[in-house]
CSV table of C-alpha atoms in Angstrom, one decimal:
chain,number,residue,atom,x,y,z
G,105,MET,CA,0.0,0.0,0.0
G,106,GLU,CA,2.9,2.4,0.9
G,107,LEU,CA,4.5,1.8,-2.5
G,108,ALA,CA,1.2,2.5,-4.2
G,109,LEU,CA,1.0,5.9,-2.4
G,110,LEU,CA,4.6,6.8,-3.0
G,111,ARG,CA,4.8,5.6,-6.7
G,112,PRO,CA,4.3,9.1,-8.1
G,113,VAL,CA,7.0,10.7,-6.0
G,114,LEU,CA,9.4,7.8,-6.5
G,115,GLU,CA,9.0,7.9,-10.3
G,116,THR,CA,9.5,11.7,-10.2
G,117,ALA,CA,12.8,11.1,-8.3
G,118,VAL,CA,14.1,8.9,-11.2
G,119,VAL,CA,13.1,11.7,-13.7
G,120,VAL,CA,14.9,14.3,-11.6
G,121,ALA,CA,18.0,12.1,-11.3
G,122,ARG,CA,18.0,11.6,-15.1
G,123,ALA,CA,17.6,15.3,-15.7
G,124,GLY,CA,20.6,16.1,-13.6
G,125,GLU,CA,22.8,13.9,-15.7
G,126,VAL,CA,22.1,15.9,-18.8
G,127,ALA,CA,22.0,19.3,-17.1
G,128,THR,CA,24.7,21.9,-17.3
G,129,PRO,CA,26.5,21.8,-15.1
G,130,ARG,CA,25.9,18.1,-14.6
G,131,VAL,CA,24.4,16.9,-11.4
G,132,PRO,CA,25.5,13.4,-10.8
G,133,SER,CA,22.8,10.9,-9.9
G,134,PRO,CA,23.0,8.0,-7.5
G,135,PRO,CA,24.5,5.0,-9.4
G,136,GLN,CA,21.6,2.8,-8.2
G,137,LEU,CA,19.1,4.8,-10.2
G,138,ARG,CA,20.9,5.0,-13.5
G,139,ARG,CA,19.7,1.6,-14.6
G,140,PHE,CA,16.1,2.7,-14.3
G,141,PHE,CA,16.4,5.7,-16.7
G,142,ARG,CA,15.0,3.8,-19.7
G,143,PHE,CA,12.0,2.4,-17.9
G,144,ALA,CA,8.6,3.7,-18.9
G,145,LYS,CA,7.0,2.4,-15.7
G,146,LEU,CA,8.9,1.2,-12.7
G,147,PRO,CA,8.2,-2.2,-11.3
G,148,ASP,CA,7.6,-2.7,-7.5
G,149,ALA,CA,11.2,-3.9,-7.1
G,150,ALA,CA,12.7,-0.8,-8.7
G,151,LEU,CA,10.4,1.4,-6.5
G,152,GLN,CA,11.9,-0.3,-3.4
G,153,VAL,CA,15.4,0.7,-4.7
G,154,VAL,CA,14.4,4.3,-5.4
G,155,TRP,CA,12.7,4.5,-1.9
G,156,ARG,CA,15.9,3.4,-0.2
G,157,VAL,CA,18.0,5.9,-2.2
G,158,LEU,CA,15.7,8.8,-1.3
G,159,GLU,CA,15.8,7.8,2.4
G,160,ALA,CA,19.6,8.0,2.3
G,161,ASP,CA,20.2,10.8,-0.2
G,162,GLU,CA,18.8,14.1,1.3
G,163,ALA,CA,20.2,16.2,-1.6
G,164,LEU,CA,18.2,14.2,-4.2
G,165,ARG,CA,15.2,14.3,-1.9
G,166,SER,CA,15.5,18.1,-1.7
G,167,ARG,CA,15.7,18.5,-5.5
G,168,VAL,CA,12.6,16.3,-5.8
G,169,ARG,CA,10.8,18.4,-3.2
G,170,ASP,CA,11.6,21.6,-5.1
G,171,VAL,CA,10.3,20.0,-8.4
G,172,VAL,CA,6.9,18.9,-6.9
G,173,ALA,CA,6.4,21.8,-4.5
G,174,ALA,CA,4.4,23.8,-7.1
G,175,GLU,CA,2.2,20.8,-8.0
G,176,ARG,CA,1.7,18.7,-4.9
G,177,ASP,CA,-1.4,17.1,-6.2
G,178,LEU,CA,0.8,15.2,-8.7
G,179,VAL,CA,2.5,13.2,-6.0
G,180,GLY,CA,-0.3,13.2,-3.5
G,181,GLU,CA,-0.3,14.1,0.2
G,182,ALA,CA,1.7,11.0,1.2
G,183,GLY,CA,4.4,11.7,-1.4
G,184,TRP,CA,4.8,15.3,-0.3
G,185,LEU,CA,5.1,14.3,3.3
G,186,PHE,CA,7.8,11.8,2.3
G,187,VAL,CA,10.0,14.4,0.5
G,188,ASP,CA,9.2,17.4,2.7
G,189,ARG,CA,9.3,15.6,6.1
G,190,PRO,CA,7.9,18.3,8.4
G,191,GLN,CA,7.7,17.7,12.1
G,192,GLY,CA,5.3,14.8,12.9
G,193,TRP,CA,5.2,13.7,9.2
G,194,GLU,CA,5.7,10.0,10.1
G,195,GLN,CA,2.5,10.0,12.1
G,196,ALA,CA,0.6,11.8,9.4
G,197,PHE,CA,2.1,9.5,6.8
G,198,ALA,CA,1.1,6.4,8.8
G,199,ALA,CA,-2.5,7.8,9.1
G,200,ILE,CA,-2.6,8.3,5.4
G,201,VAL,CA,-1.4,4.8,4.8
G,202,ALA,CA,-3.9,3.4,7.3
G,203,ALA,CA,-6.7,5.4,5.7
G,204,ALA,CA,-5.6,4.3,2.3
G,205,GLY,CA,-5.6,0.7,3.5
G,206,GLU,CA,-9.1,1.0,4.7
G,207,ASP,CA,-10.1,2.6,1.5
G,208,ALA,CA,-8.2,-0.1,-0.4
G,209,SER,CA,-10.1,-2.7,1.5
G,210,ALA,CA,-13.4,-1.1,0.7
G,211,VAL,CA,-12.3,-0.7,-2.9
G,212,ALA,CA,-11.1,-4.3,-2.9
G,213,ARG,CA,-14.4,-5.4,-1.3
G,214,ARG,CA,-16.4,-3.5,-3.9
G,215,ARG,CA,-14.2,-4.9,-6.5
G,216,LEU,CA,-14.7,-8.4,-5.2
G,217,GLU,CA,-18.5,-7.8,-5.0
G,218,ARG,CA,-18.4,-6.5,-8.6
G,219,GLU,CA,-16.3,-9.5,-9.6
G,220,LEU,CA,-18.7,-11.8,-7.7
G,221,GLU,CA,-21.6,-10.3,-9.5
G,222,ARG,CA,-19.8,-10.5,-12.8
G,223,GLN,CA,-19.1,-14.2,-12.0
G,224,ARG,CA,-22.7,-14.7,-11.2
G,225,ARG,CA,-23.7,-13.1,-14.5
G,226,VAL,CA,-21.1,-15.2,-16.3
G,227,SER,CA,-22.4,-18.3,-14.4
G,228,ALA,CA,-26.0,-17.4,-15.4
G,229,LYS,CA,-24.9,-16.9,-19.0
G,230,ALA,CA,-23.0,-20.1,-18.8
G,231,GLN,CA,-26.0,-21.9,-17.4
G,232,GLU,CA,-28.2,-20.4,-20.2
G,233,ALA,CA,-25.6,-21.4,-22.7
G,234,ARG,CA,-25.5,-24.9,-21.2
G,235,THR,CA,-29.3,-25.1,-21.3
G,236,ARG,CA,-29.2,-23.9,-25.0
G,237,ALA,CA,-26.5,-26.4,-25.7
G,238,GLU,CA,-28.5,-29.2,-24.0
G,239,ARG,CA,-31.6,-28.2,-26.1
G,240,THR,CA,-29.4,-28.0,-29.2
G,241,THR,CA,-27.9,-31.4,-28.3
G,242,ARG,CA,-31.4,-32.9,-27.8
G,243,ALA,CA,-32.5,-31.4,-31.1
G,244,LEU,CA,-29.4,-32.7,-32.8
G,245,GLU,CA,-30.0,-36.1,-31.3
G,246,GLU,CA,-33.7,-36.1,-32.4
G,247,GLN,CA,-32.5,-34.9,-35.9
G,248,LEU,CA,-29.9,-37.7,-35.9
G,249,ALA,CA,-32.6,-40.2,-34.9
G,250,ARG,CA,-34.7,-38.9,-37.8
G,251,GLU,CA,-31.8,-39.0,-40.1
G,252,ARG,CA,-31.1,-42.6,-39.1
G,253,THR,CA,-34.7,-43.5,-39.6
G,254,ALA,CA,-34.7,-41.8,-43.0
G,255,ARG,CA,-31.5,-43.6,-43.8
G,256,GLN,CA,-32.9,-46.9,-42.9
G,257,ALA,CA,-36.0,-46.2,-44.9
G,258,ALA,CA,-33.8,-45.1,-47.8
G,259,GLN,CA,-31.8,-48.3,-47.5
G,260,ARG,CA,-35.1,-50.3,-47.6
G,261,ARG,CA,-36.2,-48.3,-50.6
G,262,LEU,CA,-32.9,-48.9,-52.2
G,263,ALA,CA,-33.1,-52.6,-51.5
G,264,ASP,CA,-36.7,-52.6,-53.0
G,265,ALA,CA,-35.4,-50.6,-56.0
G,266,GLU,CA,-32.6,-53.0,-56.5
G,267,SER,CA,-35.0,-55.9,-56.3
G,268,LEU,CA,-37.3,-54.2,-58.7
G,269,ALA,CA,-34.4,-53.5,-61.1
G,270,ALA,CA,-33.4,-57.1,-60.9
G,271,SER,CA,-37.0,-58.1,-61.7
G,272,LEU,CA,-37.2,-55.6,-64.5
G,273,ARG,CA,-33.9,-56.9,-65.9
G,274,GLN,CA,-35.3,-60.4,-65.8
G,275,GLU,CA,-38.5,-59.2,-67.5
G,276,ARG,CA,-36.5,-57.4,-70.1
G,277,ALA,CA,-34.5,-60.5,-70.8
G,278,ASP,CA,-37.7,-62.5,-71.1
G,279,ALA,CA,-39.2,-59.7,-73.3
G,280,VAL,CA,-36.1,-59.8,-75.5
G,281,ARG,CA,-36.4,-63.6,-75.9
G,282,GLU,CA,-40.1,-63.2,-76.7
G,283,LEU,CA,-39.3,-60.5,-79.2
G,284,LYS,CA,-36.8,-62.6,-80.9
G,285,ALA,CA,-39.3,-65.5,-81.0
G,286,LEU,CA,-41.9,-63.0,-82.4
G,287,GLU,CA,-39.4,-61.8,-85.0
G,288,GLU,CA,-38.7,-65.3,-86.0
G,289,ARG,CA,-42.5,-66.0,-86.3
G,290,PHE,CA,-42.9,-62.7,-88.1
G,291,ALA,CA,-40.2,-63.7,-90.6
G,292,ARG,CA,-41.9,-67.0,-91.1
G,293,ARG,CA,-45.3,-65.4,-91.5
G,294,THR,CA,-43.8,-62.8,-93.8
G,295,ALA,CA,-42.4,-65.5,-96.0
G,296,GLN,CA,-45.7,-67.3,-96.0
G,297,LEU,CA,-47.5,-64.0,-96.8
G,298,ARG,CA,-45.2,-63.5,-99.7
G,299,GLU,CA,-45.9,-67.0,-100.9
G,300,THR,CA,-49.6,-66.4,-100.5
G,301,GLU,CA,-49.3,-63.0,-102.3
G,302,ALA,CA,-47.5,-64.7,-105.1
G,303,ARG,CA,-50.2,-67.4,-105.3
G,304,LEU,CA,-52.9,-64.7,-105.1
G,305,ALA,CA,-51.3,-62.8,-107.9
G,306,GLU,CA,-51.2,-65.9,-110.0
G,307,LEU,CA,-54.8,-66.6,-109.2
G,308,GLU,CA,-55.7,-63.0,-110.0
G,309,ARG,CA,-54.0,-63.3,-113.3
G,310,GLY,CA,-55.9,-66.5,-114.0
G,311,LEU,CA,-59.1,-64.8,-112.9
G,312,ALA,CA,-58.4,-61.8,-115.2
G,313,GLU,CA,-57.8,-64.3,-118.0
G,314,GLU,CA,-61.1,-66.0,-117.2
G,315,ARG,CA,-62.9,-62.7,-117.1
G,316,GLY,CA,-61.4,-61.8,-120.4
G,317,GLN,CA,-62.5,-65.1,-121.8
G,318,ARG,CA,-65.9,-64.7,-120.3
G,319,LEU,CA,-66.3,-61.2,-121.8
G,320,ALA,CA,-65.0,-62.4,-125.1
G,321,LEU,CA,-67.6,-65.3,-124.9
G,322,GLU,CA,-70.3,-62.8,-124.0
G,323,ARG,CA,-69.4,-60.6,-126.9
G,324,GLU,CA,-69.4,-63.6,-129.2
G,325,LEU,CA,-72.8,-64.6,-127.9
G,326,ALA,CA,-74.1,-61.1,-128.4
G,327,GLU,CA,-72.6,-61.0,-131.9
G,328,ALA,CA,-74.1,-64.4,-132.6
G,329,ALA,CA,-77.5,-63.2,-131.3
G,330,VAL,CA,-77.2,-60.1,-133.5
G,331,ARG,CA,-76.4,-62.3,-136.5
G,332,ILE,CA,-79.3,-64.5,-135.7
G,333,ASP,CA,-81.6,-61.5,-135.4
G,334,ASP,CA,-80.2,-60.1,-138.7
G,335,LEU,CA,-80.7,-63.5,-140.3
G,336,GLN,CA,-84.3,-63.8,-139.0
G,337,ARG,CA,-85.1,-60.3,-140.3
G,338,ALA,CA,-83.5,-61.1,-143.7
G,339,LEU,CA,-85.6,-64.3,-143.9
G,340,LEU,CA,-88.7,-62.4,-143.0
G,341,ALA,CA,-87.8,-59.8,-145.7
G,342,GLY,CA,-87.2,-62.5,-148.2
G,343,GLN,CA,-83.6,-61.6,-148.8
G,344,VAL,CA,-82.2,-65.0,-147.9
G,345,ASP,CA,-83.5,-68.4,-149.0
G,346,PRO,CA,-84.6,-70.6,-146.1
G,347,PRO,CA,-82.7,-73.9,-145.5
G,348,LYS,CA,-83.8,-76.9,-147.5
G,349,GLY,CA,-86.9,-78.5,-146.1
G,350,HIS,CA,-88.2,-75.3,-144.9
G,351,GLN,CA,-90.6,-72.9,-146.6
G,352,ARG,CA,-89.9,-69.2,-146.6
G,353,PRO,CA,-92.4,-67.5,-144.4
G,354,PRO,CA,-94.8,-65.3,-146.2
G,355,ARG,CA,-93.7,-61.6,-146.6
G,356,PRO,CA,-95.8,-59.2,-144.6
G,357,ALA,CA,-98.2,-57.1,-146.5
G,358,SER,CA,-96.1,-54.0,-146.0
G,359,ALA,CA,-92.5,-55.0,-145.1
G,360,PRO,CA,-90.9,-52.3,-142.9
G,361,GLY,CA,-87.5,-51.0,-143.9
G,362,GLU,CA,-84.4,-52.4,-142.4
G,363,ARG,CA,-83.9,-51.1,-138.7
G,364,LEU,CA,-80.6,-49.5,-137.7
G,365,ARG,CA,-78.7,-51.0,-134.8
G,366,ARG,CA,-77.0,-49.5,-131.7
G,367,THR,CA,-73.3,-49.7,-131.6
G,368,PRO,CA,-71.3,-50.5,-128.3
G,369,THR,CA,-68.8,-47.8,-127.2
G,370,ARG,CA,-65.2,-48.3,-128.1
G,371,LEU,CA,-63.0,-47.9,-125.0
G,372,PRO,CA,-59.8,-46.0,-125.0
G,373,ALA,CA,-56.6,-47.9,-125.6
G,374,GLY,CA,-55.3,-49.8,-122.6
G,375,VAL,CA,-58.6,-49.7,-120.7
G,376,LEU,CA,-60.1,-53.1,-119.9
G,377,ASP,CA,-63.8,-53.9,-120.1
G,378,ASP,CA,-64.1,-55.0,-116.4
G,379,SER,CA,-62.0,-52.1,-114.9
G,380,VAL,CA,-63.3,-49.2,-112.9
G,381,GLU,CA,-61.8,-46.8,-115.5
G,382,ALA,CA,-64.0,-48.4,-118.1
G,383,ALA,CA,-67.1,-47.8,-116.0
G,384,GLU,CA,-66.2,-44.2,-115.2
G,385,PHE,CA,-65.5,-43.6,-118.9
G,386,LEU,CA,-68.9,-45.0,-120.0
G,387,LEU,CA,-70.9,-43.1,-117.3
G,388,ARG,CA,-69.2,-39.8,-118.1
G,389,ARG,CA,-70.2,-39.9,-121.7
G,390,PRO,CA,-72.6,-37.0,-122.5
G,391,GLY,CA,-76.2,-37.9,-122.2
G,392,ALA,CA,-75.4,-41.4,-120.8
G,393,VAL,CA,-78.4,-43.4,-119.5
G,394,VAL,CA,-77.6,-46.1,-116.8
G,395,LEU,CA,-80.1,-48.9,-116.6
G,396,VAL,CA,-79.6,-50.6,-113.3
G,397,ASP,CA,-80.8,-54.1,-112.4
G,398,GLY,CA,-82.2,-53.1,-109.0
G,399,TYR,CA,-82.4,-56.2,-106.9
G,400,ASN,CA,-79.4,-57.7,-108.6
G,401,VAL,CA,-77.3,-54.8,-107.2
G,402,ALA,CA,-79.1,-54.4,-103.9
G,403,LEU,CA,-79.0,-58.0,-102.9
G,404,ARG,CA,-75.3,-58.1,-103.8
G,405,ARG,CA,-74.5,-55.0,-101.7
G,406,TRP,CA,-76.9,-55.2,-98.7
G,407,PRO,CA,-78.1,-58.8,-98.4
G,408,ASP,CA,-79.1,-58.5,-94.7
G,409,LEU,CA,-81.4,-55.5,-95.0
G,410,PRO,CA,-85.2,-55.7,-95.8
G,411,LEU,CA,-86.1,-55.1,-99.4
G,412,GLY,CA,-87.4,-51.6,-98.8
G,413,ALA,CA,-84.2,-50.6,-97.0
G,414,GLN,CA,-82.2,-52.1,-99.9
G,415,ARG,CA,-84.2,-50.1,-102.4
G,416,ASP,CA,-83.6,-46.9,-100.4
G,417,ARG,CA,-79.9,-47.5,-100.1
G,418,LEU,CA,-79.5,-48.2,-103.8
G,419,VAL,CA,-81.4,-45.1,-104.9
G,420,ASP,CA,-79.2,-43.0,-102.6
G,421,VAL,CA,-76.1,-44.5,-104.0
G,422,LEU,CA,-77.3,-44.0,-107.6
G,423,ASP,CA,-78.1,-40.4,-106.8
G,424,VAL,CA,-74.5,-39.8,-105.7
G,425,ILE,CA,-73.1,-41.6,-108.7
G,426,GLY,CA,-75.3,-39.6,-111.0
G,427,ALA,CA,-74.3,-36.3,-109.4
G,428,CYS,CA,-70.6,-37.3,-109.7
G,429,THR,CA,-70.6,-38.5,-113.3
G,430,GLY,CA,-73.5,-36.6,-114.9
G,431,ALA,CA,-75.2,-39.8,-116.0
G,432,SER,CA,-79.0,-40.4,-115.7
G,433,PRO,CA,-79.6,-43.5,-113.6
G,434,VAL,CA,-82.8,-45.6,-114.2
G,435,VAL,CA,-83.3,-48.4,-111.7
G,436,ILE,CA,-85.7,-51.2,-112.4
G,437,PHE,CA,-87.2,-53.4,-109.6
G,438,ASP,CA,-89.3,-56.5,-109.9
G,439,GLY,CA,-93.1,-56.1,-109.1
G,440,ASP,CA,-95.6,-53.3,-109.7
G,441,ALA,CA,-97.2,-53.7,-106.2
G,442,VAL,CA,-94.4,-51.6,-104.7
G,443,GLY,CA,-94.2,-49.1,-107.5
G,444,THR,CA,-95.6,-46.3,-105.5
G,445,PHE,CA,-93.1,-46.2,-102.6
G,446,GLY,CA,-91.9,-42.8,-103.6
G,447,VAL,CA,-88.1,-42.9,-103.7
G,448,GLY,CA,-88.1,-41.3,-107.1
G,449,ALA,CA,-89.4,-38.0,-105.8
G,450,ARG,CA,-86.6,-37.9,-103.2
G,451,ALA,CA,-83.7,-38.6,-105.6
G,452,ARG,CA,-83.0,-35.9,-108.1
G,453,GLN,CA,-80.8,-37.9,-110.5
G,454,VAL,CA,-82.6,-41.3,-110.3
G,455,GLN,CA,-85.7,-42.6,-112.1
G,456,VAL,CA,-87.3,-45.6,-110.3
G,457,ARG,CA,-89.4,-48.1,-112.3
G,458,PHE,CA,-91.1,-51.4,-111.5
G,459,SER,CA,-91.8,-54.3,-113.8
G,460,PRO,CA,-95.5,-54.9,-114.6
G,461,ALA,CA,-97.3,-57.9,-113.1
G,462,GLY,CA,-96.0,-61.2,-114.6
G,463,VAL,CA,-93.0,-59.5,-116.2
G,464,GLU,CA,-89.4,-59.8,-114.9
G,465,ALA,CA,-87.3,-56.7,-114.5
G,466,ASP,CA,-84.7,-58.4,-116.7
G,467,ASP,CA,-87.1,-58.2,-119.7
G,468,VAL,CA,-87.9,-54.6,-118.9
G,469,ILE,CA,-84.2,-53.6,-118.9
G,470,ILE,CA,-83.5,-55.4,-122.1
G,471,GLU,CA,-86.4,-53.7,-123.8
G,472,LEU,CA,-85.5,-50.3,-122.5
G,473,VAL,CA,-82.2,-50.4,-124.4
G,474,ASP,CA,-84.1,-49.9,-127.6
G,475,ALA,CA,-86.3,-47.2,-126.1
G,476,TYR,CA,-83.6,-44.6,-126.2
G,477,PRO,CA,-82.3,-42.9,-129.4
G,478,LEU,CA,-79.3,-44.6,-131.0
G,479,ASP,CA,-77.1,-41.6,-130.5
G,480,ARG,CA,-77.6,-41.6,-126.8
G,481,PRO,CA,-75.2,-43.9,-124.8
G,482,VAL,CA,-76.9,-46.7,-122.8
G,483,VAL,CA,-75.1,-48.5,-120.0
G,484,VAL,CA,-76.6,-51.6,-118.3
G,485,VAL,CA,-75.5,-52.5,-114.8
G,486,SER,CA,-76.1,-56.1,-113.8
G,487,ASP,CA,-74.3,-59.4,-113.0
G,488,ASP,CA,-77.1,-61.4,-114.4
G,489,ARG,CA,-75.9,-63.3,-117.5
G,490,ARG,CA,-79.2,-63.1,-119.3
G,491,VAL,CA,-79.4,-59.4,-118.8
G,492,ARG,CA,-75.8,-58.8,-119.9
G,493,VAL,CA,-76.1,-60.9,-123.0
G,494,GLY,CA,-79.5,-59.3,-124.0
G,495,ALA,CA,-78.1,-55.8,-123.5
G,496,ARG,CA,-75.0,-56.6,-125.6
G,497,ARG,CA,-77.3,-58.0,-128.4
G,498,ARG,CA,-78.9,-54.6,-128.6
G,499,GLY,CA,-75.6,-52.7,-128.7
G,500,ALA,CA,-75.6,-51.4,-125.0
G,501,ASP,CA,-72.5,-51.2,-122.9
G,502,VAL,CA,-72.4,-53.5,-119.9
G,503,VAL,CA,-70.9,-52.8,-116.4
G,504,SER,CA,-70.7,-55.1,-113.4
G,505,VAL,CA,-72.0,-54.3,-109.9
G,506,ASP,CA,-68.5,-54.1,-108.5
G,507,GLN,CA,-67.5,-51.6,-111.2
G,508,LEU,CA,-70.5,-49.4,-110.4
G,509,LEU,CA,-70.0,-49.4,-106.6
G,510,ALA,CA,-66.3,-48.6,-107.1
G,511,LEU,CA,-67.3,-45.2,-108.4
G,512,LEU,CA,-68.6,-44.1,-105.1
G,513,PRO,CA,-66.5,-41.2,-103.7
C-alpha cells in the first residue's frame, strides 16, 4: 500500500536524477538509479530501490521536493510528506497509509463484489448457454434419430429398387427372348405371306384371263345373237333363202324398212372392259343413261337388309353416282305392287321403275335399251348373265355391280 501511495514521487525522483545527468552543469545521480532511466514504468522492485535511495540521499530528496512543491497534487499528500518531512510527518504518513488501507479494503471489497456479481452473471450466462447447448444437443439427437430412420427407410427403398431393377432386368431378358421369337415367327409369316401373295397374284392373273375369256364369250354370244336377229329379219324380208326342207315365211303385206342397230362404245386404248376406269368412262359420256338391275345390285351389296331398305340405299347410291358422273340412272325393280313407294321423288338424279305384273325386271331392262335414241349412250348394270347378253345383243354397254359401286367417292 505504501509503494502505491509513493509511486508518483518515486517515479519523479528517477526523472529528476535523469535530468541532472544531462543538465549543465551536470548533477551526478546516484548509481543505483541510472539503470532505471530507460523504464517507462517502474516495477515494484525498482520502486523499493528508489525508496531506499531517497531515504539515504537528502540532496536528491531536496531536489525532488523543489520540483513537486508547485504541484503537490501530482504526488499526493503522502508523497509530499515523504520528501518534505515536516515535524510529525511520520504519524501523518502512517495515518494516510492506514486510511488508504481502509479505502483499499473497501475498494477491494467492492471490486470483489463486482467480480462476484460478474461471475454470477457469467455463471448465469454459462447456465443459459448450457441449457441452450442441451436443447441443441437434444434437437441434434432427435434430428440424428430422424436421419437414421430416414437412412434406414432409404436403405429399404434402395433394396426394394434393386430388387425391382433385378426383376425388370429379368422381365427385359424375357421380353427380348419373346421379341426374338416373335421376330422369327414374323419372318416365317412374312415368308408365308409373300408366298400367299404370289399365289394370289397368280390366281388374279388366272381370274383376269377367265374374265377376259368370259367377256369375249359374251361378246361372241351377243354378236351371234345379233347375226341370228339379222338372219331372221332377212328371212322375213325374203332376202335369204330358207334352209332346204323349210318354206320361206310369207312376206308381210307391208314390209318395214331395215332397222338401224345401236353400236357399243369403243373404250380408250389400254382400258379393260371390267375395270373401274371403263365404268367411269362409260358413265361420263354426254347424255349417258344407266339402266340398273335393282335387286341384282341391292342383294349383292346389302343382303341382310329388308327389301325396302335395300331399295332406299340403292337409290341414294345411284343419286350420288349420277351427281358425280353426270349420267342419268334408271333403276328397275321386280313387281308393280311396290311401285308407289316414292323414292323417285326424293332422288334428283334417279328414275325408279317397277316391272309390270307377270314381267321380270330383266325383260324390262333389255327392252328399255331400244327405247332410247341410237345416238344416246346406254349402259346396263347387272351381274345377271341373261341381262348382260341381252343388253349386248342390242348394242348397249355393260358394267358389273362391282364396277358401279367402285365409283362411289
